[in-house]
Amino acid sequence: MEKKIVLPGEKIADSRINAPNTYIDGNATYAAVIGSVDNEGRYISLENRYKPFVGDTIIGMVTDIRRAGYLVDMNIPHSGLIVSREVRLKLQLGDVVLCRVKMVNEVGEVELGEVRRLPKGKIVEFPTAKIPRLIGRKSSMLNLLKEHAGGDVMVGNNGYVWVSEKSDIPLFLKAVEMMKLKAHTSGLTDEIAAMLQKR
Amino acid sequence: MGEKVQLIIDGKRTDGRTPDEMRDIRIEAGILKEADGSSYIEWGGNKIICGVYGPRECIPRHGASPYHAIVKCRYMMSPFASLEEHGRSGPSRRSVELSKVIRETFENLILVEKFPNTQIDLFIDVLQANGGTRTASITAATVALVNAGIPMKDMVSAVAVGKADDTLVLDLNKAEDNQGQSDMPLAISHKDKKLLLVQMDGLLTKEEIAKMVDMADKGCEQLHEMQSAGLKGVYEQEGKKLEW
């Protein structure tokens, strides 16, 4: 498929389309971040900043314990909040949690719910624009990684990836690093599979 | 002012360029690993590195706005950047001014309303200076912001136009800047052709200014090509860069 890179300010449609990472000026839609447009005119951003939405699954780390609840680092400018009277769990500093975004207010402060504590592991940062490649079609890439690294992997919408300590973390990191660099190329799953097999 | 120097001889400038020719420029994006976005520019004798962080938590907290992100810019010349800077860094009258004009250029471009209560940091370090660092900084900072994925309305490039020996010249070098008659740095956005920075030293007539804006516009078109080549280079080379 033919892909063209567009830069901020380039027109991507002659109509008013409400899409992420674009803006509308007059009767046209323009790109706001660097992205690619395929021959059907679909615009996908290549780099972006994570903005939380209600219903997102996120991975975070408990950074502070307050009377009202737990503050969670979740790769956004402010910490997310788990309200303690709404969870049965007792969390500790440094605990890694998987939760769902319950509420986002107009200044971007986040309340989290459906909290699950994850077992010991490692958090890896991954650019949010490239997460679809990390998961792959029908989770093909994720299954491949789980199979070769031999442990559980969880991906949050916020760009944090958790990998259990039982898996081969160096191998996992190597694969993730490769994906970061080649996320925009096609045939990535095959390439990663070849790399993993070589080991 | 020192002695009068002949800046244009037989229609050629001190570095052998014609009046409407720019210096050699090379732009690279994504050169820093830890920064969210980064760029490096070599513009004649100028060498500038630029890093972008954010949007992140606003420090100090009372400086934050619930309506938009705060753009912060720190322009700094290295102690070894040029002869005039004598071995000390830190804020000076000049660097404070440049930080301000660069910040104001980008406040008009970044979609700041999308990130309330945050700040976006722009760090610009001049490693080597040879005239025209503010324009080169703006050109490089745009590339770094796009590389960081911060939403912007438009891209901007900047170039200085001036007058030396009664001739209008594009992209002034240090000698023309210091000994020429006039100097006018301009930042022009690519899509809307908006003037986002205009400063002027010396005296110019109305007609001259109109002519100079046209010259700068042509220069900025060339610069935009180089900026986009630098940005696209990240995605074209990445496969090759990878070595295990």
CSV table of C-alpha atoms in Angstrom, one decimal:
chain,number,residue,atom,x,y,z
A,1,MET,CA,0.0,0.0,0.0
A,2,GLU,CA,1.2,3.4,-1.0
A,3,LYS,CA,1.8,5.7,2.0
A,4,LYS,CA,2.6,9.3,2.2
A,5,ILE,CA,4.0,11.2,5.2
A,6,VAL,CA,2.1,14.4,6.0
A,7,LEU,CA,3.3,17.2,8.3
A,8,PRO,CA,1.3,19.5,10.6
A,9,GLY,CA,-0.7,22.0,8.5
A,10,GLU,CA,-1.1,19.8,5.5
A,11,LYS,CA,-4.6,19.3,4.3
A,12,ILE,CA,-5.9,15.7,4.7
A,13,ALA,CA,-9.6,16.2,3.7
A,14,ASP,CA,-11.8,18.7,1.9
A,15,SER,CA,-14.5,18.2,4.4
A,16,ARG,CA,-14.9,18.8,8.1
A,17,ILE,CA,-13.8,15.5,9.8
A,18,ASN,CA,-13.6,15.2,13.6
A,19,ALA,CA,-10.6,12.9,14.0
A,20,PRO,CA,-7.9,12.7,16.7
A,21,ASN,CA,-4.7,14.7,16.0
A,22,THR,CA,-6.3,16.9,13.4
A,23,TYR,CA,-7.9,20.3,13.4
A,24,ILE,CA,-10.6,21.9,11.3
A,25,ASP,CA,-10.1,25.3,9.6
A,26,GLY,CA,-12.9,26.6,7.3
A,27,ASN,CA,-14.3,23.7,5.3
A,28,ALA,CA,-11.2,21.5,5.4
A,29,THR,CA,-9.4,19.2,7.9
A,30,TYR,CA,-5.7,19.5,8.5
A,31,ALA,CA,-3.1,17.3,10.1
A,32,ALA,CA,-1.9,18.5,13.5
A,33,VAL,CA,0.9,16.0,14.0
A,34,ILE,CA,3.2,14.1,11.7
A,35,GLY,CA,1.3,11.1,10.2
A,36,SER,CA,0.8,9.0,7.2
A,37,VAL,CA,-2.0,9.0,4.7
A,38,ASP,CA,-2.7,5.9,2.6
A,39,ASN,CA,-4.2,5.8,-0.9
A,40,GLU,CA,-7.7,5.7,0.6
A,41,GLY,CA,-7.1,9.0,2.4
A,42,ARG,CA,-7.0,7.5,5.9
A,43,TYR,CA,-4.8,9.5,8.2
A,44,ILE,CA,-2.8,7.8,11.0
A,45,SER,CA,-0.5,9.7,13.3
A,46,LEU,CA,3.1,8.5,13.6
A,47,GLU,CA,3.8,10.4,16.8
A,48,ASN,CA,1.3,11.6,19.4
A,49,ARG,CA,0.8,12.4,23.1
A,50,TYR,CA,-1.5,10.2,25.1
A,51,LYS,CA,-4.8,11.7,26.1
A,52,PRO,CA,-6.9,9.6,28.5
A,53,PHE,CA,-10.5,8.8,27.5
A,54,VAL,CA,-13.2,7.1,29.6
A,55,GLY,CA,-13.0,3.3,29.1
A,56,ASP,CA,-9.3,3.2,28.4
A,57,THR,CA,-7.4,0.4,30.0
A,58,ILE,CA,-4.2,1.7,31.5
A,59,ILE,CA,-1.2,0.4,33.4
A,60,GLY,CA,0.3,2.5,36.1
A,61,MET,CA,2.4,2.5,39.2
A,62,VAL,CA,1.3,3.7,42.7
A,63,THR,CA,3.4,6.8,43.5
A,64,ASP,CA,1.6,8.2,46.6
A,65,ILE,CA,-0.8,7.1,49.2
A,66,ARG,CA,-3.3,9.7,50.5
A,67,ARG,CA,-6.3,9.6,52.7
A,68,ALA,CA,-8.6,9.9,49.7
A,69,GLY,CA,-6.8,7.3,47.7
A,70,TYR,CA,-3.8,6.3,45.7
A,71,LEU,CA,-2.0,8.4,43.1
A,72,VAL,CA,-0.9,6.5,40.0
A,73,ASP,CA,1.8,7.4,37.5
A,74,MET,CA,0.2,6.7,34.2
A,75,ASN,CA,2.3,8.5,31.6
A,76,ILE,CA,0.2,11.7,31.6
A,77,PRO,CA,1.1,15.2,33.0
A,78,HIS,CA,-0.9,14.6,36.2
A,79,SER,CA,-1.3,11.5,38.3
A,80,GLY,CA,-4.4,9.4,38.1
A,81,LEU,CA,-6.4,8.8,41.3
A,82,ILE,CA,-7.8,5.5,42.7
A,83,VAL,CA,-10.4,6.5,45.3
A,84,SER,CA,-9.7,4.1,48.2
A,85,ARG,CA,-13.3,3.7,49.4
A,86,GLU,CA,-14.2,2.3,46.0
A,87,VAL,CA,-11.6,-0.5,46.0
A,88,ARG,CA,-11.2,-3.4,48.3
A,89,LEU,CA,-7.5,-3.7,47.5
A,90,LYS,CA,-4.8,-2.4,49.9
A,91,LEU,CA,-2.1,-1.0,47.6
A,92,GLN,CA,1.5,-0.2,48.4
A,93,LEU,CA,4.0,2.3,47.0
A,94,GLY,CA,5.4,0.9,43.8
A,95,ASP,CA,2.6,-1.5,43.1
A,96,VAL,CA,1.8,-2.0,39.4
A,97,VAL,CA,-1.9,-1.8,38.7
A,98,LEU,CA,-4.1,-2.4,35.7
A,99,CYS,CA,-7.2,-0.2,35.7
A,100,ARG,CA,-9.8,1.4,33.6
A,101,VAL,CA,-10.4,5.2,33.2
A,102,LYS,CA,-13.6,6.0,35.0
A,103,MET,CA,-13.7,9.7,34.6
A,104,VAL,CA,-11.7,12.5,33.0
A,105,ASN,CA,-12.5,16.1,33.9
A,106,GLU,CA,-12.1,19.2,31.7
A,107,VAL,CA,-8.6,19.9,32.9
A,108,GLY,CA,-7.4,16.3,32.2
A,109,GLU,CA,-7.5,14.9,35.8
A,110,VAL,CA,-8.2,11.2,35.8
A,111,GLU,CA,-10.2,8.9,38.2
A,112,LEU,CA,-9.5,5.2,37.9
A,113,GLY,CA,-11.6,2.2,38.6
A,114,GLU,CA,-11.7,-1.6,38.1
A,115,VAL,CA,-8.3,-1.9,39.7
A,116,ARG,CA,-6.3,-5.1,39.5
A,117,ARG,CA,-2.8,-5.5,41.0
A,118,LEU,CA,-0.3,-7.0,38.7
A,119,PRO,CA,2.3,-9.5,39.9
A,120,LYS,CA,6.0,-8.6,39.9
A,121,GLY,CA,7.3,-7.5,36.6
A,122,LYS,CA,8.7,-4.7,34.5
A,123,ILE,CA,7.1,-1.6,33.0
A,124,VAL,CA,8.3,-0.6,29.6
A,125,GLU,CA,7.4,2.7,27.9
A,126,PHE,CA,6.1,2.4,24.4
A,127,PRO,CA,5.0,5.3,22.1
A,128,THR,CA,1.1,5.4,22.1
A,129,ALA,CA,1.0,6.0,18.3
A,130,LYS,CA,2.7,2.7,17.7
A,131,ILE,CA,0.7,0.5,20.1
A,132,PRO,CA,-1.5,-1.0,17.4
A,133,ARG,CA,1.7,-2.5,15.9
A,134,LEU,CA,2.7,-4.0,19.3
A,135,ILE,CA,-0.6,-5.8,19.5
A,136,GLY,CA,-0.9,-6.7,15.9
A,137,ARG,CA,-3.8,-8.0,13.9
A,138,LYS,CA,-5.9,-10.2,16.2
A,139,SER,CA,-3.1,-9.9,18.8
A,140,SER,CA,-0.7,-11.8,16.5
A,141,MET,CA,2.3,-9.8,17.6
A,142,LEU,CA,1.4,-10.0,21.3
A,143,ASN,CA,0.9,-13.8,21.1
A,144,LEU,CA,4.2,-14.1,19.4
A,145,LEU,CA,6.0,-12.2,22.1
A,146,LYS,CA,4.2,-14.2,24.9
A,147,GLU,CA,5.2,-17.4,23.2
A,148,HIS,CA,8.9,-16.6,22.8
A,149,ALA,CA,9.5,-14.6,26.0
A,150,GLY,CA,7.5,-17.2,27.9
A,151,GLY,CA,5.6,-14.9,30.2
A,152,ASP,CA,2.6,-12.7,30.5
A,153,VAL,CA,2.4,-9.3,28.8
A,154,MET,CA,-0.1,-6.5,29.4
A,155,VAL,CA,-0.5,-3.4,27.2
A,156,GLY,CA,-2.1,-0.3,28.5
A,157,ASN,CA,-3.6,2.4,26.2
A,158,ASN,CA,-1.4,4.9,28.0
A,159,GLY,CA,1.8,3.5,26.5
A,160,TYR,CA,3.0,1.5,29.5
A,161,VAL,CA,3.6,-2.2,28.8
A,162,TRP,CA,4.0,-4.6,31.7
A,163,VAL,CA,5.9,-7.8,31.3
A,164,SER,CA,6.0,-10.5,34.0
A,165,GLU,CA,9.3,-11.3,35.7
A,166,LYS,CA,9.0,-14.9,34.7
A,167,SER,CA,9.5,-14.1,31.0
A,168,ASP,CA,12.8,-13.5,29.2
A,169,ILE,CA,12.9,-9.7,29.8
A,170,PRO,CA,16.1,-9.0,27.8
A,171,LEU,CA,14.6,-10.7,24.7
A,172,PHE,CA,11.4,-8.9,25.2
A,173,LEU,CA,13.1,-5.5,25.4
A,174,LYS,CA,15.1,-6.3,22.3
A,175,ALA,CA,11.9,-7.0,20.4
A,176,VAL,CA,10.2,-3.9,21.7
A,177,GLU,CA,13.1,-1.7,20.8
A,178,MET,CA,13.0,-3.1,17.3
A,179,MET,CA,9.3,-2.5,17.1
A,180,LYS,CA,9.7,1.1,18.2
A,181,LEU,CA,12.1,1.8,15.3
A,182,LYS,CA,10.2,-0.1,12.6
A,183,ALA,CA,6.6,0.5,13.6
A,184,HIS,CA,5.7,2.3,10.4
A,185,THR,CA,7.1,-0.5,8.1
A,186,SER,CA,5.0,-3.4,6.7
A,187,GLY,CA,5.7,-7.0,7.4
A,188,LEU,CA,6.8,-6.3,10.9
A,189,THR,CA,5.4,-9.4,12.6
A,190,ASP,CA,7.4,-11.7,10.2
A,191,GLU,CA,10.5,-9.7,10.9
A,192,ILE,CA,10.1,-9.9,14.6
A,193,ALA,CA,9.3,-13.6,14.4
A,194,ALA,CA,12.5,-14.2,12.4
A,195,MET,CA,14.5,-12.2,15.0
A,196,LEU,CA,13.0,-14.2,17.9
A,197,GLN,CA,13.5,-17.5,16.2
A,198,LYS,CA,17.2,-16.7,15.6
A,199,ARG,CA,17.8,-16.6,19.3
B,1,MET,CA,31.9,50.2,15.2
B,2,GLY,CA,35.2,49.2,13.6
B,3,GLU,CA,36.5,50.1,10.2
B,4,LYS,CA,34.3,50.1,7.2
B,5,VAL,CA,34.5,46.7,5.5
B,6,GLN,CA,33.5,46.0,1.9
B,7,LEU,CA,30.8,43.4,2.2
B,8,ILE,CA,29.9,42.9,-1.4
B,9,ILE,CA,32.5,42.7,-4.1
B,10,ASP,CA,31.4,42.1,-7.8
B,11,GLY,CA,28.0,41.1,-6.6
B,12,LYS,CA,29.4,38.3,-4.4
B,13,ARG,CA,29.2,38.3,-0.6
B,14,THR,CA,32.1,37.7,1.8
B,15,ASP,CA,31.4,34.0,1.8
B,16,GLY,CA,31.0,33.8,-2.0
B,17,ARG,CA,27.2,33.8,-2.1
B,18,THR,CA,24.9,35.8,-4.4
B,19,PRO,CA,22.6,38.2,-2.6
B,20,ASP,CA,19.6,35.8,-2.6
B,21,GLU,CA,21.4,32.6,-1.8
B,22,MET,CA,21.2,30.8,1.5
B,23,ARG,CA,24.0,29.1,3.4
B,24,ASP,CA,24.3,25.3,3.4
B,25,ILE,CA,21.7,23.8,5.7
B,26,ARG,CA,21.3,20.3,7.2
B,27,ILE,CA,18.5,19.3,9.5
B,28,GLU,CA,18.2,16.1,11.5
B,29,ALA,CA,15.3,15.0,13.7
B,30,GLY,CA,15.1,12.6,16.6
B,31,ILE,CA,18.7,12.7,17.6
B,32,LEU,CA,18.2,12.6,21.4
B,33,LYS,CA,16.9,9.4,23.1
B,34,GLU,CA,15.6,10.8,26.3
B,35,ALA,CA,13.8,13.9,25.0
B,36,ASP,CA,10.2,13.6,23.6
B,37,GLY,CA,11.4,15.3,20.4
B,38,SER,CA,14.6,16.7,19.2
B,39,SER,CA,16.5,18.1,16.3
B,40,TYR,CA,19.9,19.2,15.2
B,41,ILE,CA,20.6,21.9,12.6
B,42,GLU,CA,23.8,23.0,10.8
B,43,TRP,CA,23.2,26.3,9.2
B,44,GLY,CA,26.4,27.6,7.7
B,45,GLY,CA,28.6,28.1,10.8
B,46,ASN,CA,25.7,27.6,13.2
B,47,LYS,CA,25.3,24.4,15.1
B,48,ILE,CA,22.2,24.2,17.2
B,49,ILE,CA,20.7,21.3,19.1
B,50,CYS,CA,17.1,21.4,20.3
B,51,GLY,CA,15.1,19.2,22.7
B,52,VAL,CA,11.4,19.2,23.5
B,53,TYR,CA,9.7,17.8,26.6
B,54,GLY,CA,6.0,17.7,27.4
B,55,PRO,CA,3.2,18.4,27.9
B,56,ARG,CA,4.1,17.7,31.5
B,57,GLU,CA,3.2,18.9,34.9
B,58,CYS,CA,3.6,22.7,35.2
B,59,ILE,CA,6.3,23.8,37.7
B,60,PRO,CA,5.7,26.0,39.6
B,61,ARG,CA,2.1,25.0,40.0
B,62,HIS,CA,0.8,28.6,40.3
B,63,GLY,CA,2.1,29.3,36.8
B,64,ALA,CA,-0.3,26.8,35.2
B,65,SER,CA,-3.4,27.8,33.4
B,66,PRO,CA,-6.6,25.7,33.4
B,67,TYR,CA,-7.3,26.9,29.8
B,68,HIS,CA,-4.1,26.0,28.0
B,69,ALA,CA,-0.6,24.7,28.2
B,70,ILE,CA,2.2,27.0,29.0
B,71,VAL,CA,5.0,27.1,26.5
B,72,LYS,CA,8.4,27.6,28.0
B,73,CYS,CA,11.6,28.2,26.0
B,74,ARG,CA,15.2,28.3,27.1
B,75,TYR,CA,17.6,29.5,24.5
B,76,MET,CA,21.2,29.3,25.6
B,77,MET,CA,24.5,29.9,23.9
B,78,SER,CA,27.4,27.7,24.9
B,79,PRO,CA,30.4,29.4,26.4
B,80,PHE,CA,32.4,28.3,23.4
B,81,ALA,CA,29.8,29.2,20.8
B,82,SER,CA,31.5,32.4,19.5
B,83,LEU,CA,34.2,34.9,20.2
B,84,GLU,CA,31.8,37.4,21.9
B,85,GLU,CA,30.7,34.9,24.5
B,86,HIS,CA,33.5,34.9,27.0
B,87,GLY,CA,33.4,31.6,28.8
B,88,ARG,CA,30.2,31.9,30.8
B,89,SER,CA,26.8,30.6,30.3
B,90,GLY,CA,23.5,31.3,32.1
B,91,PRO,CA,20.9,33.9,31.3
B,92,SER,CA,22.1,37.1,29.7
B,93,ARG,CA,20.1,40.1,28.2
B,94,ARG,CA,20.5,38.5,24.8
B,95,SER,CA,19.4,35.0,25.7
B,96,VAL,CA,16.4,36.2,27.7
B,97,GLU,CA,15.2,38.2,24.6
B,98,LEU,CA,15.7,35.3,22.3
B,99,SER,CA,13.9,32.9,24.6
B,100,LYS,CA,11.0,35.3,24.6
B,101,VAL,CA,10.7,35.8,20.9
B,102,ILE,CA,11.0,32.1,20.2
B,103,ARG,CA,8.4,31.2,22.8
B,104,GLU,CA,6.0,33.7,21.4
B,105,THR,CA,6.4,32.3,17.9
B,106,PHE,CA,5.4,28.8,19.1
B,107,GLU,CA,2.6,30.0,21.4
B,108,ASN,CA,0.8,30.9,18.2
B,109,LEU,CA,1.3,27.5,16.6
B,110,ILE,CA,0.9,24.8,19.2
B,111,LEU,CA,-2.7,23.8,19.9
B,112,VAL,CA,-2.2,24.7,23.6
B,113,GLU,CA,-5.9,24.4,24.5
B,114,LYS,CA,-5.6,20.6,24.2
B,115,PHE,CA,-3.4,20.4,27.3
B,116,PRO,CA,-4.7,22.4,30.2
B,117,ASN,CA,-2.6,22.7,33.4
B,118,THR,CA,0.6,21.6,31.7
B,119,GLN,CA,3.7,23.0,30.3
B,120,ILE,CA,5.7,22.3,27.1
B,121,ASP,CA,9.5,22.8,27.5
B,122,LEU,CA,11.7,23.9,24.6
B,123,PHE,CA,15.4,23.7,25.1
B,124,ILE,CA,17.7,25.3,22.5
B,125,ASP,CA,21.4,25.1,22.9
B,126,VAL,CA,23.7,26.9,20.5
B,127,LEU,CA,26.9,25.0,20.2
B,128,GLN,CA,28.5,27.2,17.6
B,129,ALA,CA,27.2,30.6,16.4
B,130,ASN,CA,27.9,32.5,13.2
B,131,GLY,CA,25.0,35.0,12.8
B,132,GLY,CA,21.3,34.2,12.6
B,133,THR,CA,21.0,31.8,15.5
B,134,ARG,CA,17.4,33.0,16.3
B,135,THR,CA,16.2,32.1,12.9
B,136,ALA,CA,18.0,28.8,12.9
B,137,SER,CA,16.7,28.1,16.4
B,138,ILE,CA,13.1,28.6,15.3
B,139,THR,CA,13.6,26.4,12.3
B,140,ALA,CA,15.1,23.6,14.4
B,141,ALA,CA,12.6,23.9,17.2
B,142,THR,CA,9.7,23.4,14.8
B,143,VAL,CA,11.3,20.1,13.7
B,144,ALA,CA,11.7,19.1,17.3
B,145,LEU,CA,8.1,19.8,18.1
B,146,VAL,CA,6.8,17.9,15.2
B,147,ASN,CA,9.2,15.0,16.1
B,148,ALA,CA,7.7,15.0,19.6
B,149,GLY,CA,4.1,14.7,18.2
B,150,ILE,CA,2.9,17.9,19.8
B,151,PRO,CA,-0.2,19.0,17.8
B,152,MET,CA,0.5,22.2,15.9
B,153,LYS,CA,-1.6,24.3,13.5
B,154,ASP,CA,1.3,24.8,11.1
B,155,MET,CA,5.0,24.6,10.6
B,156,VAL,CA,7.2,27.7,10.7
B,157,SER,CA,10.6,28.5,9.3
B,158,ALA,CA,12.6,31.6,9.8
B,159,VAL,CA,15.3,33.5,7.9
B,160,ALA,CA,17.0,36.9,8.2
B,161,VAL,CA,17.0,39.5,5.4
B,162,GLY,CA,19.2,42.5,5.6
B,163,LYS,CA,20.9,45.3,3.8
B,164,ALA,CA,24.7,45.4,3.2
B,165,ASP,CA,26.5,47.9,1.0
B,166,ASP,CA,23.0,49.1,-0.3
B,167,THR,CA,22.1,45.6,-1.5
B,168,LEU,CA,19.4,43.5,-0.1
B,169,VAL,CA,20.8,40.2,1.1
B,170,LEU,CA,19.1,37.0,2.3
B,171,ASP,CA,20.4,35.0,5.3
B,172,LEU,CA,22.9,37.2,6.8
B,173,ASN,CA,26.2,35.9,8.2
B,174,LYS,CA,28.0,37.3,11.1
B,175,ALA,CA,30.0,39.9,9.2
B,176,GLU,CA,26.9,41.2,7.4
B,177,ASP,CA,24.9,41.2,10.7
B,178,ASN,CA,27.6,43.2,12.6
B,179,GLN,CA,28.8,45.6,9.8
B,180,GLY,CA,25.8,45.7,7.5
B,181,GLN,CA,23.3,48.6,7.4
B,182,SER,CA,20.2,46.7,8.4
B,183,ASP,CA,19.0,43.3,9.6
B,184,MET,CA,15.5,41.9,9.8
B,185,PRO,CA,14.8,38.4,11.0
B,186,LEU,CA,11.4,37.0,9.8
B,187,ALA,CA,9.5,33.9,10.8
B,188,ILE,CA,6.9,32.8,8.3
B,189,SER,CA,4.4,30.0,8.8
B,190,HIS,CA,4.1,27.6,5.9
B,191,LYS,CA,0.4,27.1,5.3
B,192,ASP,CA,-1.0,30.5,6.2
B,193,LYS,CA,2.0,32.6,5.4
B,194,LYS,CA,1.7,34.4,8.7
B,195,LEU,CA,4.5,36.5,10.0
B,196,LEU,CA,5.2,35.2,13.5
B,197,LEU,CA,8.4,37.1,14.2
B,198,VAL,CA,9.5,40.4,12.8
B,199,GLN,CA,12.4,42.3,14.3
B,200,MET,CA,14.5,45.0,12.7
B,201,ASP,CA,17.8,46.8,13.2
B,202,GLY,CA,18.8,49.8,11.2
B,203,LEU,CA,16.8,51.8,8.7
B,204,LEU,CA,14.8,50.6,5.7
B,205,THR,CA,12.2,52.1,3.4
B,206,LYS,CA,8.7,50.8,2.8
B,207,GLU,CA,9.6,49.4,-0.6
B,208,GLU,CA,12.7,47.7,0.7
B,209,ILE,CA,10.7,45.9,3.4
B,210,ALA,CA,8.1,44.7,0.9
B,211,LYS,CA,10.9,43.3,-1.2
B,212,MET,CA,12.6,41.7,1.7
B,213,VAL,CA,9.5,39.9,2.9
B,214,ASP,CA,9.2,38.4,-0.6
B,215,MET,CA,12.9,37.3,-0.4
B,216,ALA,CA,12.3,35.8,3.1
B,217,ASP,CA,9.2,34.0,1.8
B,218,LYS,CA,11.3,32.3,-0.9
B,219,GLY,CA,13.9,31.4,1.7
B,220,CYS,CA,11.3,29.9,4.0
B,221,GLU,CA,9.9,27.7,1.2
B,222,GLN,CA,13.4,26.2,0.8
B,223,LEU,CA,13.7,25.8,4.5
B,224,HIS,CA,10.4,24.0,4.7
B,225,GLU,CA,11.6,21.5,2.2
B,226,MET,CA,14.7,20.8,4.3
B,227,GLN,CA,12.6,20.5,7.5
B,228,SER,CA,10.3,18.0,5.9
B,229,ALA,CA,13.3,16.1,4.5
B,230,GLY,CA,14.8,15.9,8.0
B,231,LEU,CA,11.5,14.7,9.6
B,232,LYS,CA,10.8,12.1,6.9
B,233,GLY,CA,14.4,10.9,7.2
B,234,VAL,CA,13.6,9.5,10.6
B,235,TYR,CA,11.2,7.1,9.1
B,236,GLU,CA,13.2,6.3,6.1
B,237,GLN,CA,16.5,5.6,7.8
B,238,GLU,CA,15.3,3.9,10.9
B,239,GLY,CA,15.4,0.5,9.4
B,240,LYS,CA,19.1,1.0,8.4
B,241,LYS,CA,20.1,2.6,11.7
B,242,LEU,CA,19.2,-0.6,13.6
B,243,GLU,CA,22.1,-2.7,14.5
B,244,TRP,CA,22.3,-5.5,17.1
